[in-house]
C-alpha cells in the first residue's frame, strides 16, 4: 500500500487487480517496456506526478513508470472517469499513491491535483493540461524542478500551444497526443468504439435505423461516425472546417449545420474540443426523446446551463448517468454522463489494446525527457519520430503481422530525381 492515498474503497483492490491484469494481456508493447525498465531503471530517483483517467490501462502505465525506478503519484483528470476498483488496486497492490474518487466534487478534484503536486514531481503527465495550468497559475515554485510535462490529449495540446504562443509557457512539454501511434489509433478507433459503448451501456438504445449526429469530424469524430454507420445508423456530420466537411461528405455522410441537424437527430454526440456546440437554439428544435452526449475533453460542449433554463422539470439519474430534461415545449431531452466524456463516464474508456500504443509512447517519452533532464528547451516538443516508429514496429510484431522492406533498388529510386519514363 502506498504511504498516502485518497480513494473510495480499498476493499475493491482485488477486483481492480484482476481487471488490471486483464488489460495487461492486451498491452504487450507497454509490458515489454515495463520489463526493460525493471532491468535498466531509466527513471531512477525521479518523482512523477500524473493527472489522467484512473482506469486499468492507466494502472499499467503507472506500473511501467514505477518499474523504471520512479516514485509515482496519480490523480484523476475527470471527476467521473475514475474506476474505484482500479484506484484501490493501484495503491494497494502496486504501491503507487492515488488521489481519486469517482464522482468527486470540484473542490476535491483540485485538492487531489494539489496532492500530486505536493510530491514535487520532476515530470508531470496530463490529460487536458490541468496540472500544467495549476503549476503556472498557483504553484510556480515547482517550475525550477520540472524537467518536462507530457500531454495526452488534443485539447491539452491546443492549450499548451496557446500558452507557448502567448509566451506564458515556462516548462518544456511533449505533445504525446500528436504522435502518429497515439491520435491515429487512440482518438479514432479508441474513442470511436468506446463512445458508442458508453451510449449503448447508458441507454441500451438500438442504433440501427436511428439518425446519429456527430459534431466534429476530427480524429475522434471520424472514428465515432464510422462505428455509428457500422451499426446501421443514418449519420449526419456537422463541422466548421470546410476541408473536414468535404472529407465527411466524400466518406458518405450527410453534412449540414447543427441548426438543421438538430431537427433530425435521434442521438447527438459532440467531439470537437469546442464550447457550446449544442446550445439553446438547438435544444428548442430537437425531437421528443433526443439523446445528447459529449466525448470531447471538457464538459463545455453541451450548454447544460441553457438546457436547464429551457426546462420546466429535470429528473437526474432517471437511470444511472441519464438525466431527463423536460422542456417548456413539452419535449424531453436525455443527457448522458452529465455532459462529460461519455466513453469514460458511462463505459470503461478505450480498449486496452489501443491504449497499449498511447501509453507506450508516454513511457518512452518520459524516458526520453529523463535522459535529457535540464537540456530540453521551453517549448511544445513533438515526440521524436524514431520513438513513434519503434512503437508501431513492436505493436505490429506483437500482432504477428509482417510487412515488406524497401529493396536497395527502391531505396535508391526513392532518393533520386533523375529517373522517369
Ligand atoms: N473521449 C475520449 O476518450 C477522447 C480521446 C481523445 C481525444 N478526446 C478529445 O476529443 C476532442 C476532439 O479530439 P480530436 O483529436 O478529434 O480533435 P481534432 O482537432 O482532430 O477534431 C476536432 C474537430 O472539431 C471541429 N470543430 C470545432 N468546433 C466545431 C463546432 N463548433 N462544430 C462542429 N465542429 C467543430 C474541428 O474543425 C475539428 O475538425 C478533444 O477535446 C480531445 O481532447 C477525447
Short mmCIF file of C-alpha atoms and ligand atoms in Angstrom, two decimals:
data_model
loop_
_atom_site.label_atom_id
_atom_site.label_comp_id
_atom_site.label_asym_id
_atom_site.label_seq_id
_atom_site.Cartn_x
_atom_site.Cartn_y
_atom_site.Cartn_z
CA UNK A 1 0.00 0.00 0.00
CA UNK A 2 1.30 3.47 -0.86
CA UNK A 3 2.06 5.81 2.05
CA UNK A 4 -0.59 8.38 1.15
CA UNK A 5 -3.71 7.98 -0.94
CA UNK A 6 -7.31 9.13 -1.06
CA UNK A 7 -9.50 6.51 -2.69
CA UNK A 8 -13.14 5.48 -2.29
CA UNK A 9 -12.89 1.89 -1.15
CA UNK A 10 -9.72 -0.17 -0.51
CA UNK A 11 -11.82 -3.36 -0.42
CA UNK A 12 -12.15 -3.13 -4.20
CA UNK A 13 -8.40 -3.69 -4.62
CA UNK A 14 -8.54 -7.37 -5.59
CA UNK A 15 -11.32 -6.84 -8.13
CA UNK A 16 -9.29 -3.97 -9.56
CA UNK A 17 -6.14 -6.05 -9.80
CA UNK A 18 -7.99 -8.71 -11.78
CA UNK A 19 -9.14 -6.12 -14.30
CA UNK A 20 -5.67 -4.51 -14.47
CA UNK A 21 -4.16 -7.91 -15.26
CA UNK A 22 -6.87 -8.44 -17.88
CA UNK A 23 -5.94 -5.13 -19.53
CA UNK A 24 -2.25 -6.04 -19.31
CA UNK A 25 -2.87 -9.09 -21.54
CA UNK A 26 -3.75 -6.66 -24.32
CA UNK A 27 -0.84 -4.29 -23.70
CA UNK A 28 2.22 -6.22 -24.90
CA UNK A 29 4.21 -3.18 -26.05
CA UNK A 30 3.85 -1.44 -22.69
CA UNK A 31 4.59 -4.73 -20.91
CA UNK A 32 7.87 -5.12 -22.82
CA UNK A 33 8.80 -1.56 -21.82
CA UNK A 34 7.95 -2.34 -18.18
CA UNK A 35 10.20 -5.41 -18.27
CA UNK A 36 13.07 -3.42 -19.79
CA UNK A 37 12.51 -0.55 -17.34
CA UNK A 38 12.66 -3.01 -14.43
CA UNK A 39 16.19 -4.00 -15.53
CA UNK A 40 17.54 -0.64 -16.68
CA UNK A 41 15.80 1.74 -14.22
CA UNK A 42 15.91 4.77 -16.56
CA UNK A 43 13.66 6.81 -14.23
CA UNK A 44 15.60 6.04 -11.06
CA UNK A 45 15.26 8.70 -8.39
CA UNK A 46 12.66 10.71 -10.30
CA UNK A 47 9.30 11.75 -8.93
CA UNK A 48 6.49 11.56 -11.45
CA UNK A 49 3.04 13.09 -11.00
CA UNK A 50 0.17 12.11 -13.28
CA UNK A 51 -3.30 13.56 -13.80
CA UNK A 52 -5.01 11.03 -16.05
CA UNK A 53 -8.19 8.96 -16.25
CA UNK A 54 -7.82 6.43 -13.43
CA UNK A 55 -8.53 3.27 -15.40
CA UNK A 56 -7.00 -0.19 -15.64
CA UNK A 57 -4.92 0.88 -18.66
CA UNK A 58 -3.53 3.88 -16.78
CA UNK A 59 -2.71 1.48 -13.94
CA UNK A 60 -0.43 -0.41 -16.32
CA UNK A 61 1.29 2.81 -17.39
CA UNK A 62 1.86 3.66 -13.71
CA UNK A 63 3.31 0.17 -13.13
CA UNK A 64 5.76 0.65 -16.02
CA UNK A 65 6.89 4.04 -14.70
CA UNK A 66 7.37 2.62 -11.22
CA UNK A 67 9.31 -0.34 -12.62
CA UNK A 68 11.61 2.26 -14.21
CA UNK A 69 12.64 3.36 -10.71
CA UNK A 70 10.35 6.38 -10.29
CA UNK A 71 8.21 7.37 -7.35
CA UNK A 72 4.76 7.85 -8.88
CA UNK A 73 1.54 9.56 -7.81
CA UNK A 74 -1.73 9.79 -9.68
CA UNK A 75 -4.93 11.84 -9.59
CA UNK A 76 -7.93 11.91 -11.93
CA UNK A 77 -8.22 14.13 -15.00
CA UNK A 78 -12.02 13.98 -14.84
CA UNK A 79 -14.29 13.62 -11.80
CA UNK A 80 -16.41 10.94 -13.49
CA UNK A 81 -13.76 8.81 -15.18
CA UNK A 82 -12.22 7.17 -12.10
CA UNK A 83 -12.70 3.43 -11.74
CA UNK A 84 -12.69 3.00 -7.96
CA UNK A 85 -11.53 -0.62 -8.15
CA UNK A 86 -8.56 0.33 -10.33
CA UNK A 87 -7.70 3.19 -7.94
CA UNK A 88 -7.80 0.79 -4.98
CA UNK A 89 -5.58 -1.77 -6.72
CA UNK A 90 -3.03 0.79 -7.92
CA UNK A 91 -2.38 1.96 -4.39
CA UNK A 92 -2.84 -1.34 -2.52
CA UNK A 93 -1.13 -3.80 -4.85
CA UNK A 94 1.30 -1.63 -6.79
CA UNK A 95 2.32 0.87 -4.07
CA UNK A 96 1.51 4.00 -6.06
CA UNK A 97 -0.18 6.99 -4.37
CA UNK A 98 -3.63 7.62 -5.83
CA UNK A 99 -5.84 10.62 -5.11
CA UNK A 100 -9.10 9.93 -6.93
CA UNK A 101 -12.68 9.07 -6.12
CA UNK A 102 -15.33 8.58 -8.76
CA UNK A 103 -17.88 11.41 -8.63
CA UNK A 104 -15.65 13.73 -6.57
CA UNK A 105 -16.77 17.37 -6.39
CA UNK A 106 -14.75 20.22 -7.89
CA UNK A 107 -13.13 21.12 -4.57
CA UNK A 108 -11.92 17.54 -4.03
CA UNK A 109 -10.81 17.29 -7.67
CA UNK A 110 -8.46 20.29 -7.19
CA UNK A 111 -7.33 19.12 -3.75
CA UNK A 112 -6.25 15.88 -5.40
CA UNK A 113 -4.36 17.72 -8.13
CA UNK A 114 -2.56 19.68 -5.43
CA UNK A 115 -1.75 16.49 -3.52
CA UNK A 116 0.04 15.16 -6.59
CA UNK A 117 1.90 18.45 -6.96
CA UNK A 118 2.83 18.33 -3.25
CA UNK A 119 5.12 15.40 -4.15
CA UNK A 120 7.19 17.97 -6.12
CA UNK A 121 7.31 15.96 -9.35
CA UNK A 122 10.12 16.35 -11.87
CA UNK A 123 7.94 15.07 -14.74
CA UNK A 124 4.17 15.51 -14.94
CA UNK A 125 1.67 13.68 -17.12
CA UNK A 126 -1.53 15.50 -18.08
CA UNK A 127 -4.71 14.63 -19.92
CA UNK A 128 -6.13 18.10 -20.57
CA UNK A 129 -3.27 20.26 -19.19
CA UNK A 130 -4.79 20.62 -15.70
CA UNK A 131 -1.51 20.05 -13.79
CA UNK A 132 0.50 22.34 -16.07
CA UNK A 133 -2.13 25.01 -15.77
CA UNK A 134 -2.18 24.76 -11.95
CA UNK A 135 1.63 24.90 -11.83
CA UNK A 136 1.64 28.07 -13.96
CA UNK A 137 -1.18 29.75 -12.03
CA UNK A 138 -0.65 28.78 -8.39
CA UNK A 139 2.35 26.50 -7.89
CA UNK A 140 5.11 28.40 -9.70
CA UNK A 141 7.60 27.33 -7.00
CA UNK A 142 7.62 23.90 -8.72
CA UNK A 143 8.76 25.24 -12.11
CA UNK A 144 12.55 25.11 -11.47
CA UNK A 145 12.30 21.40 -10.55
CA UNK A 146 10.25 20.37 -13.60
CA UNK A 147 12.12 18.57 -16.37
CA UNK A 148 9.07 18.26 -18.64
CA UNK A 149 5.34 17.65 -18.83
CA UNK A 150 3.74 15.12 -21.16
CA UNK A 151 0.30 15.82 -22.65
CA UNK A 152 -2.09 13.04 -23.65
CA UNK A 153 -4.99 14.76 -25.43
CA UNK A 154 -5.84 17.16 -28.28
CA UNK A 155 -7.47 19.76 -26.05
CA UNK A 156 -4.42 19.82 -23.75
CA UNK A 157 -2.02 20.24 -26.68
CA UNK A 158 -4.14 23.10 -28.07
CA UNK A 159 -3.96 24.86 -24.67
CA UNK A 160 -0.22 24.33 -24.34
CA UNK A 161 0.41 25.71 -27.82
CA UNK A 162 -1.73 28.73 -26.91
CA UNK A 163 0.40 29.22 -23.76
CA UNK A 164 3.61 28.96 -25.83
CA UNK A 165 2.25 31.47 -28.37
CA UNK A 166 1.43 33.94 -25.59
CA UNK A 167 4.93 33.50 -24.10
CA UNK A 168 3.30 32.10 -20.94
CA UNK A 169 4.75 28.58 -21.08
CA UNK A 170 7.56 28.10 -18.55
CA UNK A 171 8.36 24.37 -18.81
CA UNK A 172 9.17 22.02 -21.70
CA UNK A 173 6.16 19.97 -22.77
CA UNK A 174 5.88 16.95 -25.05
CA UNK A 175 2.78 16.60 -27.23
CA UNK A 176 2.22 12.86 -26.83
CA UNK A 177 -1.22 13.22 -28.44
CA UNK A 178 0.40 14.29 -31.70
CA UNK A 179 2.45 11.10 -32.09
CA UNK A 180 1.06 9.07 -35.00
CA UNK A 181 0.83 5.94 -32.88
CA UNK A 182 -1.39 7.92 -30.49
CA UNK A 183 -4.00 10.02 -32.27
CA UNK A 184 -4.36 7.92 -35.45
CA UNK A 185 -5.47 4.95 -33.37
CA UNK A 186 -6.46 6.04 -29.84
CA UNK A 187 -8.54 9.05 -30.93
CA UNK A 188 -10.06 7.31 -33.95
CA UNK A 189 -10.58 3.66 -33.03
CA UNK A 190 -10.44 4.03 -29.24
CA UNK A 191 -12.81 6.98 -28.94
CA UNK A 192 -14.94 5.70 -31.81
CA UNK A 193 -15.66 2.35 -30.20
CA UNK A 194 -15.78 3.42 -26.55
CA UNK A 195 -18.08 6.38 -27.23
CA UNK A 196 -20.57 4.05 -28.85
CA UNK A 197 -20.04 1.64 -25.94
CA UNK A 198 -20.90 4.45 -23.47
CA UNK A 199 -24.07 5.39 -25.34
CA UNK A 200 -25.24 1.81 -25.58
CA UNK A 201 -24.44 0.95 -21.94
CA UNK A 202 -26.21 4.09 -20.69
CA UNK A 203 -29.31 3.75 -22.87
CA UNK A 204 -29.43 0.25 -24.38
CA UNK A 205 -30.72 2.11 -27.45
CA UNK A 206 -30.86 0.33 -30.79
CA UNK A 207 -28.56 2.25 -33.11
CA UNK A 208 -29.78 0.69 -36.36
CA UNK A 209 -32.17 2.97 -38.18
CA UNK A 210 -31.52 5.94 -35.90
CA UNK A 211 -30.20 9.28 -37.03
CA UNK A 212 -26.91 9.93 -35.23
CA UNK A 213 -25.45 13.45 -35.37
CA UNK A 214 -21.69 13.73 -34.88
CA UNK A 215 -20.37 17.23 -34.18
CA UNK A 216 -16.71 17.45 -35.29
CA UNK A 217 -15.04 15.30 -37.93
CA UNK A 218 -11.55 15.23 -36.43
CA UNK A 219 -9.82 12.02 -35.38
CA UNK A 220 -12.39 11.18 -32.71
CA UNK A 221 -15.40 12.23 -34.79
CA UNK A 222 -14.31 10.09 -37.74
CA UNK A 223 -13.95 7.07 -35.51
CA UNK A 224 -17.34 7.54 -33.93
CA UNK A 225 -19.11 8.26 -37.24
CA UNK A 226 -17.61 5.06 -38.66
CA UNK A 227 -18.84 2.95 -35.75
CA UNK A 228 -22.33 4.52 -35.80
CA UNK A 229 -22.64 3.76 -39.52
CA UNK A 230 -21.37 0.24 -38.89
CA UNK A 231 -24.29 -0.32 -36.51
CA UNK A 232 -26.77 0.84 -39.11
CA UNK A 233 -27.29 4.48 -38.19
CA UNK A 234 -28.01 7.25 -40.63
CA UNK A 235 -25.10 9.56 -39.77
CA UNK A 236 -25.04 13.35 -40.07
CA UNK A 237 -21.78 15.25 -39.54
CA UNK A 238 -21.54 18.92 -38.52
CA UNK A 239 -18.26 20.81 -38.96
CA UNK A 240 -16.76 24.30 -39.08
CA UNK A 241 -13.71 23.34 -41.17
CA UNK A 242 -14.52 23.14 -44.90
CA UNK A 243 -11.83 20.51 -45.58
CA UNK A 244 -13.10 18.19 -42.86
CA UNK A 245 -16.64 18.80 -44.12
CA UNK A 246 -15.70 17.71 -47.67
CA UNK A 247 -13.94 14.68 -46.22
CA UNK A 248 -17.07 13.71 -44.29
CA UNK A 249 -19.19 14.19 -47.41
CA UNK A 250 -16.86 12.03 -49.53
CA UNK A 251 -16.79 9.42 -46.79
CA UNK A 252 -20.51 9.15 -47.47
CA UNK A 253 -22.10 11.11 -44.61
CA UNK A 254 -24.65 13.90 -44.79
CA UNK A 255 -23.19 17.25 -43.78
CA UNK A 256 -25.22 20.24 -42.61
CA UNK A 257 -25.22 22.97 -39.94
CA UNK A 258 -26.24 21.95 -36.43
CA UNK A 259 -29.29 24.22 -36.73
CA UNK A 260 -30.65 21.79 -39.35
CA UNK A 261 -29.24 18.57 -37.90
CA UNK A 262 -30.83 19.38 -34.52
CA UNK A 263 -34.30 18.86 -36.03
CA UNK A 264 -33.39 15.45 -37.47
CA UNK A 265 -31.19 13.73 -34.91
CA UNK A 266 -32.19 10.97 -32.51
CA UNK A 267 -28.74 10.75 -30.88
CA UNK A 268 -26.21 13.62 -30.73
CA UNK A 269 -22.54 13.35 -29.83
CA UNK A 270 -20.14 16.29 -29.67
CA UNK A 271 -16.39 15.60 -30.17
CA UNK A 272 -14.99 18.99 -31.12
CA UNK A 273 -12.94 20.27 -28.15
CA UNK A 274 -15.04 23.44 -28.58
CA UNK A 275 -17.56 25.24 -26.36
CA UNK A 276 -21.40 25.28 -26.62
CA UNK A 277 -21.63 23.27 -29.79
CA UNK A 278 -25.12 22.25 -28.68
CA UNK A 279 -26.99 25.23 -27.24
CA UNK A 280 -30.45 26.73 -26.65
CA UNK A 281 -31.32 27.28 -30.33
CA UNK A 282 -30.63 23.58 -30.97
CA UNK A 283 -32.42 22.18 -27.89
CA UNK A 284 -35.54 24.15 -28.80
CA UNK A 285 -35.97 22.30 -32.12
CA UNK A 286 -34.86 18.80 -31.08
CA UNK A 287 -37.29 15.89 -31.37
CA UNK A 288 -39.03 14.34 -28.38
CA UNK A 289 -36.70 11.85 -26.75
CA UNK A 290 -33.46 13.11 -28.31
CA UNK A 291 -30.36 11.69 -26.61
CA UNK A 292 -27.44 14.06 -26.17
CA UNK A 293 -23.87 13.32 -25.10
CA UNK A 294 -20.28 14.50 -25.41
CA UNK A 295 -16.98 12.72 -25.94
CA UNK A 296 -14.76 15.83 -26.21
CA UNK A 297 -12.38 16.52 -23.35
CA UNK A 298 -14.22 19.14 -21.26
CA UNK A 299 -17.87 19.23 -20.24
CA UNK A 300 -18.44 22.52 -22.08
CA UNK A 301 -19.55 21.24 -25.49
CA UNK A 302 -23.19 20.93 -24.43
CA UNK A 303 -24.60 24.11 -22.86
CA UNK A 304 -26.30 22.44 -19.90
CA UNK A 305 -27.00 25.75 -18.19
CA UNK A 306 -29.08 26.83 -21.19
CA UNK A 307 -30.80 23.45 -21.30
CA UNK A 308 -31.74 23.77 -17.63
CA UNK A 309 -33.12 27.27 -18.23
CA UNK A 310 -35.32 25.94 -21.06
CA UNK A 311 -36.62 23.13 -18.88
CA UNK A 312 -39.66 23.01 -16.65
CA UNK A 313 -38.51 19.79 -14.98
CA UNK A 314 -35.20 17.93 -14.61
CA UNK A 315 -35.02 14.36 -13.37
CA UNK A 316 -31.46 13.43 -12.51
CA UNK A 317 -30.37 9.81 -12.81
CA UNK A 318 -33.61 8.60 -14.32
CA UNK A 319 -31.34 5.62 -14.81
CA UNK A 320 -27.64 5.77 -13.91
CA UNK A 321 -25.99 8.71 -15.68
CA UNK A 322 -29.09 9.55 -17.72
CA UNK A 323 -30.71 12.91 -16.84
CA UNK A 324 -34.10 13.82 -18.32
CA UNK A 325 -34.73 17.49 -19.14
CA UNK A 326 -38.39 18.24 -19.92
CA UNK A 327 -38.60 21.49 -21.84
CA UNK A 328 -41.40 24.02 -21.59
CA UNK A 329 -42.38 22.94 -25.13
CA UNK A 330 -43.25 19.56 -23.59
CA UNK A 331 -40.42 17.55 -25.20
CA UNK A 332 -37.85 15.64 -23.15
CA UNK A 333 -34.13 15.59 -23.95
CA UNK A 334 -31.91 12.98 -22.29
CA UNK A 335 -28.34 13.90 -21.34
CA UNK A 336 -25.77 11.16 -20.76
CA UNK A 337 -22.90 11.33 -18.25
CA UNK A 338 -23.69 14.93 -17.22
CA UNK A 339 -22.14 16.09 -20.49
CA UNK A 340 -18.75 14.68 -19.51
CA UNK A 341 -16.76 12.23 -21.65
CA UNK A 342 -19.45 9.61 -22.29
CA UNK A 343 -16.97 6.84 -23.02
CA UNK A 344 -15.42 7.16 -19.57
CA UNK A 345 -18.47 8.23 -17.57
CA UNK A 346 -20.80 5.55 -18.97
CA UNK A 347 -18.33 2.86 -20.11
CA UNK A 348 -14.72 1.89 -19.40
CA UNK A 349 -12.85 4.21 -21.75
CA UNK A 350 -10.68 2.99 -24.59
CA UNK A 351 -9.88 -0.69 -25.02
CA UNK A 352 -6.50 -1.73 -23.64
CA UNK A 353 -5.02 -2.79 -26.97
CA UNK A 354 -5.23 0.76 -28.32
CA UNK A 355 -4.03 2.34 -25.06
CA UNK A 356 -1.05 0.00 -25.37
CA UNK A 357 0.36 2.27 -28.07
CA UNK A 358 -0.60 5.59 -26.44
CA UNK A 359 0.92 4.60 -23.13
CA UNK A 360 4.00 3.02 -24.73
CA UNK A 361 4.59 6.47 -26.25
CA UNK A 362 4.05 8.06 -22.81
CA UNK A 363 6.58 5.72 -21.14
CA UNK A 364 9.20 6.17 -23.88
CA UNK A 365 8.68 9.94 -23.97
CA UNK A 366 9.19 10.05 -20.18
CA UNK A 367 12.44 8.11 -20.60
CA UNK A 368 13.48 10.47 -23.41
CA UNK A 369 12.80 13.53 -21.22
CA UNK A 370 14.52 11.94 -18.20
CA UNK A 371 17.72 11.32 -20.16
CA UNK A 372 17.78 14.97 -21.20
CA UNK A 373 16.90 16.33 -17.77
CA UNK A 374 17.54 20.08 -17.90
CA UNK A 375 18.51 20.23 -21.58
CA UNK A 376 15.04 20.45 -23.12
CA UNK A 377 14.04 23.85 -24.45
CA UNK A 378 10.91 25.50 -23.04
CA UNK A 379 8.52 24.82 -25.91
CA UNK A 380 5.98 22.26 -27.13
CA UNK A 381 8.08 19.32 -28.38
CA UNK A 382 6.93 16.68 -30.85
CA UNK A 383 7.52 13.06 -29.88
CA UNK A 384 10.71 12.01 -31.78
CA UNK A 385 9.76 10.19 -35.00
CA UNK A 386 12.02 7.21 -34.27
CA UNK A 387 10.24 6.63 -31.00
CA UNK A 388 6.85 6.68 -32.76
CA UNK A 389 8.16 4.23 -35.39
CA UNK A 390 9.53 1.92 -32.69
CA UNK A 391 6.13 1.68 -31.01
CA UNK A 392 4.43 0.88 -34.35
CA UNK A 393 7.03 -1.76 -35.21
CA UNK A 394 6.75 -3.57 -31.89
CA UNK A 395 2.94 -3.35 -31.97
CA UNK A 396 2.88 -5.00 -35.40
CA UNK A 397 5.25 -7.73 -34.19
CA UNK A 398 3.01 -8.45 -31.21
CA UNK A 399 0.08 -8.73 -33.63
CA UNK A 400 2.04 -11.27 -35.67
CA UNK A 401 1.96 -9.05 -38.75
CA UNK A 402 4.98 -8.71 -41.03
CA UNK A 403 5.46 -6.05 -43.68
CA UNK A 404 7.78 -5.54 -46.66
CA UNK A 405 11.16 -3.80 -46.55
CA UNK A 406 12.47 -1.47 -49.22
CA UNK A 407 14.91 -3.22 -51.60
CA UNK A 408 18.26 -1.42 -52.20
CA UNK A 409 16.96 -0.50 -55.67
CA UNK A 410 13.83 1.05 -54.14
CA UNK A 411 15.85 3.00 -51.56
CA UNK A 412 17.92 4.43 -54.41
CA UNK A 413 14.85 5.15 -56.56
CA UNK A 414 13.00 6.96 -53.79
CA UNK A 415 16.02 9.18 -53.11
CA UNK A 416 16.58 10.04 -56.79
CA UNK A 417 15.05 12.68 -59.03
CA UNK A 418 16.57 11.84 -62.44
CA UNK A 419 14.65 8.65 -63.27
CA UNK A 420 11.36 8.98 -65.22
CA UNK A 421 9.59 7.19 -68.07
N1 LIG B 1 -13.35 10.69 -25.25
C1 LIG B 1 -12.06 10.43 -25.21
O1 LIG B 1 -11.61 9.48 -24.58
C2 LIG B 1 -11.14 11.30 -26.01
C3 LIG B 1 -9.98 10.74 -26.58
C4 LIG B 1 -9.16 11.56 -27.35
C5 LIG B 1 -9.47 12.91 -27.51
N2 LIG B 1 -10.58 13.41 -26.89
C6 LIG B 1 -11.00 14.82 -27.01
O2 LIG B 1 -11.93 14.90 -28.08
C7 LIG B 1 -11.89 16.21 -28.68
C8 LIG B 1 -11.62 16.07 -30.18
O3 LIG B 1 -10.34 15.49 -30.39
P1 LIG B 1 -9.79 15.20 -31.86
O4 LIG B 1 -8.46 14.54 -31.68
O5 LIG B 1 -10.83 14.54 -32.67
O6 LIG B 1 -9.57 16.71 -32.36
P2 LIG B 1 -9.50 17.24 -33.86
O7 LIG B 1 -8.85 18.57 -33.75
O8 LIG B 1 -8.89 16.20 -34.74
O9 LIG B 1 -11.03 17.39 -34.28
C9 LIG B 1 -11.93 18.34 -33.76
C10 LIG B 1 -12.86 18.74 -34.91
O10 LIG B 1 -13.93 19.51 -34.40
C11 LIG B 1 -14.22 20.52 -35.34
N3 LIG B 1 -14.97 21.60 -34.67
C12 LIG B 1 -14.52 22.59 -33.87
N4 LIG B 1 -15.54 23.38 -33.48
C13 LIG B 1 -16.66 22.86 -34.03
C14 LIG B 1 -18.05 23.23 -33.99
N5 LIG B 1 -18.46 24.29 -33.31
N6 LIG B 1 -18.92 22.47 -34.68
C15 LIG B 1 -18.52 21.39 -35.40
N7 LIG B 1 -17.23 21.01 -35.49
C16 LIG B 1 -16.32 21.73 -34.80
C17 LIG B 1 -12.86 20.95 -35.86
O11 LIG B 1 -12.96 21.62 -37.10
C18 LIG B 1 -12.16 19.62 -35.96
O12 LIG B 1 -12.30 19.02 -37.24
C19 LIG B 1 -10.80 16.95 -27.91
O13 LIG B 1 -11.38 17.66 -26.86
C20 LIG B 1 -9.94 15.83 -27.36
O14 LIG B 1 -9.16 16.25 -26.26
C21 LIG B 1 -11.44 12.63 -26.17
#
